[in-house]
Coordinates of C-alpha atoms and ligand atoms in Angstrom, one line a residue:
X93 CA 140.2 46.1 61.3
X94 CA 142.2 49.0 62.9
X95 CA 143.1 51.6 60.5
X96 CA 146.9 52.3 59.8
X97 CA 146.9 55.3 61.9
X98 CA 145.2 53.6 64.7
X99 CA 147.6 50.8 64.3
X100 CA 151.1 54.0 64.4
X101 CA 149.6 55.1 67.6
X102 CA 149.5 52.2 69.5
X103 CA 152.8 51.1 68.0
X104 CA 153.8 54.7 68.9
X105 CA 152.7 53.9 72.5
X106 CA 154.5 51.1 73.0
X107 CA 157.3 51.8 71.5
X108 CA 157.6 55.2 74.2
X109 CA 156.8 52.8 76.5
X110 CA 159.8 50.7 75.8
X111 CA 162.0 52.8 75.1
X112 CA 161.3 55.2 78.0
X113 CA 161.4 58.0 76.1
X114 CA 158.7 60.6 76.6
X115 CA 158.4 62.2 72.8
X116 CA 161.1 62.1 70.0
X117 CA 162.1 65.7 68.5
X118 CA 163.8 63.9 65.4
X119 CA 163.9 60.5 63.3
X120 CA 166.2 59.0 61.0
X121 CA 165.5 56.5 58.4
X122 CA 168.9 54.6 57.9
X123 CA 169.0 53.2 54.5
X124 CA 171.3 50.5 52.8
X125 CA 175.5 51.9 54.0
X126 CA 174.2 54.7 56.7
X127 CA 173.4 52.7 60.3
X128 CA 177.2 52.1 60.3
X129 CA 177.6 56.0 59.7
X130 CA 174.6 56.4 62.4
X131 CA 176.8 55.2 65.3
X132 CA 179.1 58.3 65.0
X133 CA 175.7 59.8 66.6
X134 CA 176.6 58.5 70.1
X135 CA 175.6 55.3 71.8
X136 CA 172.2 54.6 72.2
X137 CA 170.1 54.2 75.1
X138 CA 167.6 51.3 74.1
X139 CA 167.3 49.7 71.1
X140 CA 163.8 48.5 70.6
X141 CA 163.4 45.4 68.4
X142 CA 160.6 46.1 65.5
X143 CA 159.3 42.5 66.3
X144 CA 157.7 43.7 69.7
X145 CA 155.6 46.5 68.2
X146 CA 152.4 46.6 66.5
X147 CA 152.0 46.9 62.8
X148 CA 155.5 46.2 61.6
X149 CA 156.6 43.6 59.4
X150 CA 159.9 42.4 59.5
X151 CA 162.7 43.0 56.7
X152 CA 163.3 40.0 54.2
X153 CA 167.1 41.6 53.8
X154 CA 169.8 39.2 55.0
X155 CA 171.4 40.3 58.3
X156 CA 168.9 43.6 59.3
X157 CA 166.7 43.2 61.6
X158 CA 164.5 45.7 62.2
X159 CA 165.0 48.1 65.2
X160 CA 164.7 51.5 66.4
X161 CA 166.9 52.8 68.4
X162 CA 166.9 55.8 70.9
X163 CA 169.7 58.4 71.7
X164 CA 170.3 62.2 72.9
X165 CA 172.1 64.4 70.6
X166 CA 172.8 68.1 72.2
X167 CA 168.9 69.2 73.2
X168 CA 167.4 66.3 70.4
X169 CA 165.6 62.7 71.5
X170 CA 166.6 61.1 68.4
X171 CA 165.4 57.6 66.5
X172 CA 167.0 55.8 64.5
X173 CA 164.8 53.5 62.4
X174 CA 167.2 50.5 61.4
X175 CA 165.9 47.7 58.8
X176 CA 163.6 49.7 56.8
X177 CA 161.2 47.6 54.6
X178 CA 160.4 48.3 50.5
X179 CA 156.9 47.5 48.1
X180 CA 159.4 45.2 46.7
X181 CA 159.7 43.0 49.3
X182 CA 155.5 42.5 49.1
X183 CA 155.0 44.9 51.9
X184 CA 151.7 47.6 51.3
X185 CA 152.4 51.3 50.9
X186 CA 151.0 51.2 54.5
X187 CA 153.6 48.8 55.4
X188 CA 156.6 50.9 54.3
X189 CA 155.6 53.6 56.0
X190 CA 154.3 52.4 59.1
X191 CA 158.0 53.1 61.1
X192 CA 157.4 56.6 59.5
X193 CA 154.3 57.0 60.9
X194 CA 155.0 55.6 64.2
X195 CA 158.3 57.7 65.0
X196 CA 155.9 60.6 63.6
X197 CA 153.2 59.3 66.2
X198 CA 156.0 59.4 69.0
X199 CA 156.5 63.0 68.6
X200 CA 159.6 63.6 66.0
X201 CA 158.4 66.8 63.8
X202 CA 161.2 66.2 61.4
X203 CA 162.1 62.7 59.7
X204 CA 165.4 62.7 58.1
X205 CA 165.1 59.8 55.0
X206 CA 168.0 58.0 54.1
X207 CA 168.6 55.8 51.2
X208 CA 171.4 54.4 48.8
X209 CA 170.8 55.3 45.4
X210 CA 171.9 55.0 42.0
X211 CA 173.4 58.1 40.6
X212 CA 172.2 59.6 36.5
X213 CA 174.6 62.6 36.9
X214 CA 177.7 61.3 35.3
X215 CA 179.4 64.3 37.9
X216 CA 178.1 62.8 41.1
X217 CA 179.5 59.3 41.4
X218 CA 180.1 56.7 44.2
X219 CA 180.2 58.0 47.4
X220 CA 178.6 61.2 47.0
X221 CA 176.3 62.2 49.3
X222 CA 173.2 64.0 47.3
X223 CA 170.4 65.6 49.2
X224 CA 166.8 65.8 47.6
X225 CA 165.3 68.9 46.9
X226 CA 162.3 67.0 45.1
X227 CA 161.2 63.4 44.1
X228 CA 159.3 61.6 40.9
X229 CA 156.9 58.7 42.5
X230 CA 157.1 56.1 39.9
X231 CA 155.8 53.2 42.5
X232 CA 152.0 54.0 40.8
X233 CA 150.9 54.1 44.7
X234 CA 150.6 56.4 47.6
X235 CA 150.3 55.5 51.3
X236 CA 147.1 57.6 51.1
X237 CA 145.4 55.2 49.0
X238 CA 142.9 53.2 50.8
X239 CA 139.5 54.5 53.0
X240 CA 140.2 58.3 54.4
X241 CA 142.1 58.9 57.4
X242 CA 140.0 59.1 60.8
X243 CA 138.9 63.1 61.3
X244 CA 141.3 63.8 63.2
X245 CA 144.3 63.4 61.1
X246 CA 144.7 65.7 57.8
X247 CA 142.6 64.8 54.3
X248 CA 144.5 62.4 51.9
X249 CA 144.5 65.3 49.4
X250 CA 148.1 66.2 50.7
X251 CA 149.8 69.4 49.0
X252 CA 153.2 67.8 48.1
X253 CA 154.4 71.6 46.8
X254 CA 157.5 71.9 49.8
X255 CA 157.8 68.2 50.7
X256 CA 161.3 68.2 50.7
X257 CA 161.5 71.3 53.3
X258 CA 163.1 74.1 51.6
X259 CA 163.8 75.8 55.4
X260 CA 166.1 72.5 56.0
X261 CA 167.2 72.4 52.7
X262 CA 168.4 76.1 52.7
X263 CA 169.8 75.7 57.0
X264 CA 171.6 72.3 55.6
X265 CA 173.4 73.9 52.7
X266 CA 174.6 76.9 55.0
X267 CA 176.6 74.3 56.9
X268 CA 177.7 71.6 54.1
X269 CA 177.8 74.5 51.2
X270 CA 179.1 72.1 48.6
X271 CA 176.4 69.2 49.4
X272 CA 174.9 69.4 45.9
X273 CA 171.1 68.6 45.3
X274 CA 169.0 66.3 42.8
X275 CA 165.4 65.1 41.7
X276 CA 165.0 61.0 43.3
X277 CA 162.5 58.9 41.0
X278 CA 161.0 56.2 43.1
X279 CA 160.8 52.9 41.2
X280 CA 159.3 49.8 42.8
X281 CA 162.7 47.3 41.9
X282 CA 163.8 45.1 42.9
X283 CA 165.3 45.0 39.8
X284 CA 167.9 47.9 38.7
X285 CA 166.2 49.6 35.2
X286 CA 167.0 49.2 31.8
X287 CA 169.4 51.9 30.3
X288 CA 165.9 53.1 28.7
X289 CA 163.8 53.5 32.1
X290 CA 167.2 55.7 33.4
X291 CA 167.4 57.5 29.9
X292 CA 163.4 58.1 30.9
X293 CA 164.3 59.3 34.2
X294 CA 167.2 61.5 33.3
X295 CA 164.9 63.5 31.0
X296 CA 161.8 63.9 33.0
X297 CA 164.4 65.7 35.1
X298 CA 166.2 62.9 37.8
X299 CA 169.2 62.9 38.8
X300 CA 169.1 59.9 41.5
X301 CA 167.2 56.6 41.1
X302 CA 165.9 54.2 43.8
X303 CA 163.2 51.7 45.7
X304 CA 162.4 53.6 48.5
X305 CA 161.7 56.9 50.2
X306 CA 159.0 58.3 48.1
X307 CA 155.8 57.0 49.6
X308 CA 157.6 58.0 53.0
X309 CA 158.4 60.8 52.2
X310 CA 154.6 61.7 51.3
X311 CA 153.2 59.8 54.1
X312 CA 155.4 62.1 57.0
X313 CA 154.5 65.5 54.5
X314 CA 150.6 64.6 55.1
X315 CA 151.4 64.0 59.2
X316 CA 152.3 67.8 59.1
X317 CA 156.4 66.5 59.2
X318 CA 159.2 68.1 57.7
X319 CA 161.1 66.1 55.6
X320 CA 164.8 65.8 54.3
X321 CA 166.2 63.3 51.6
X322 CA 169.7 62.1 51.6
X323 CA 171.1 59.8 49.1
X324 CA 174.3 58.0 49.2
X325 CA 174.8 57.4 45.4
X326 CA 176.6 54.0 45.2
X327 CA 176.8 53.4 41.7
X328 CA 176.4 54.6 38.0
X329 CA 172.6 53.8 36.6
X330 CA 172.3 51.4 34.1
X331 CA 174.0 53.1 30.9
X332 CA 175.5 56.0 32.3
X333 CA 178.7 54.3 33.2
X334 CA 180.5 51.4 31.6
X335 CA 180.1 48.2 33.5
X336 CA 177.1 46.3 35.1
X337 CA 175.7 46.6 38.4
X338 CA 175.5 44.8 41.0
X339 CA 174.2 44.8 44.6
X340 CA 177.8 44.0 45.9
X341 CA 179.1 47.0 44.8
X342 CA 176.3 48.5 46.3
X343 CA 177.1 47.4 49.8
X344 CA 181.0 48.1 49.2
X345 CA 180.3 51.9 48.4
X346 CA 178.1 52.1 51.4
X347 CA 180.7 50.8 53.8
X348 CA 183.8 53.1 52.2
X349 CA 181.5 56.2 53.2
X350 CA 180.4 54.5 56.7
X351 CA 182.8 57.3 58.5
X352 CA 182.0 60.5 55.6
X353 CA 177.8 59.6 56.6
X354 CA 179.0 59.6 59.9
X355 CA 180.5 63.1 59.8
X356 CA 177.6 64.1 58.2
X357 CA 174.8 63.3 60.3
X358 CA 176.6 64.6 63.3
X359 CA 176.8 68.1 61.6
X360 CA 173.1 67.7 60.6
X361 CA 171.5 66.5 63.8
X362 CA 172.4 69.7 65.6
X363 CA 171.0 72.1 63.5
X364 CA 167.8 70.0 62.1
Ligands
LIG99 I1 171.8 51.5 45.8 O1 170.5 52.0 40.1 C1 170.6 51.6 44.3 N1 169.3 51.5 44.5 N2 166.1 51.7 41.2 N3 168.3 51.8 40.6 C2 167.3 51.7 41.6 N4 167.6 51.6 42.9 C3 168.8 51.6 43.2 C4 169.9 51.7 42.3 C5 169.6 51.9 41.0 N5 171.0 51.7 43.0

């Protein structure tokens, strides 16, 4: 059986061959309400279809396929990783972060993550933009779990101390000065938590809850990447607003901010 790194490299391979470009400076992980916002980047050059590269299993989420696709911004060769993939959809921790690792493979030193999250700060509703200065994994796995990587990649014993890049952090705030920052706790989902579990999170120090991100987030830290988090809060957590939630209003929040991410990441990419 070919390791997972084994398995990023050749995907990485084929996917440069595809795509025709020669190395990637910069990747970004579109989650739930940002590819829409993605297109203000420009139009891309090749969009590759996840289905014709190695290792990658295809999204169980109605209507997203999964697809990376490749554009210039400025000086940057940038991927966009469309149709990410969850632990709650039965993929391995090696699954999720196989597009991380590949894009990483491909040459992209700095991985932007994306996500839609639920928001425990009763200040920072629906459609604020949040970025993560640190994350709680509550998944009870790690994309390092398994056999050790082959010699020549780093030891699993990853130091996780700046793995939200305080140098991004700091260069992103200079630019958006009133983008506020908060803790992300990774749950596995798919269900939304009990107004307990967010009660839990709020006081081990969380201020944004979701189903994704975290085990990339580690997996790109231990390929030597530097990493930023941005979440799109699109709702209250369970019990800090009145109301129930559901994945509709999920997808409605995402698509009000479509043209706000779109500013956004066109500010970002420049200066990342
Ligand atoms: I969007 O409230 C979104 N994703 N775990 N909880 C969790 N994930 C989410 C939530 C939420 N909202």
């Amino acid at each position: 059986m070919t390791n997972p790194y084994e398995l990023s490299q050749r995907a990485a391979d084929e996917l440069r061959a595809a795509s025709g470009v020669d190395s990637y400076d910069l990747a970004i992980v579109l989650g739930s309400g940002w590819r829409d916002g993605a297109s203000a980047l420009g139009t891309p050059m090749s969009e590759i279809s996840t289905t014709s590269l190695s290792g990658f299993v295809a999204p169980t989420v109605a209507g997203h396929s999964g697809a990376i696709l490749s554009l210039r911004a400025g000086d940057k060769n940038v991927a966009l990783v469309a149709g990410r993939v969850h632990l709650y959809e039965g993929n391995t921790a090696d699954q999720v972060v196989h597009p991380v690792r590949t894009v990483i493979a491909a040459g992209a030193k700095t991985v932007v993550l994306t996500n839609a999250a639920g928001g425990i700060d009763s200040t920072k509703g629906p459609g604020t933009v949040v970025m993560i200065k640190d994350h709680i994994n509550l998944t009870a796995t790690s994309p390092l779990e398994g056999p050790p990587p082959p010699p020549q990649y780093p030891v699993r014993f990853v130091d996780l101390s700046d793995l939200y890049s305080k140098r991004l952090r700091a260069r992103v705030s200079a630019v958006i000065p009133d983008l506020g920052e908060g803790v992300y706790a990774g749950f596995r989902g798919p269900h939304y938590e009990t107004p307990a579990e967010i009660l839990m999170a709020r006081t081990m120090g969380a201020s944004l809850v979701g189903m994704s991100t975290v085990l990339e987030a580690i997996a790109a830290r231990h390929l030597g990447a530097d990493v930023l988090g941005l979440s799109l809060v699109t709702n209250f957590a369970a019990g800090i607003a009145a109301g129930s939630l559901n994945h509709l209003e999920v997808l409605e929040a995402g698509e009000n901010a479509a043209s706000a991410l779109g500013d956004l990441l066109s500010q970002l990419v420049p200066i990342l």
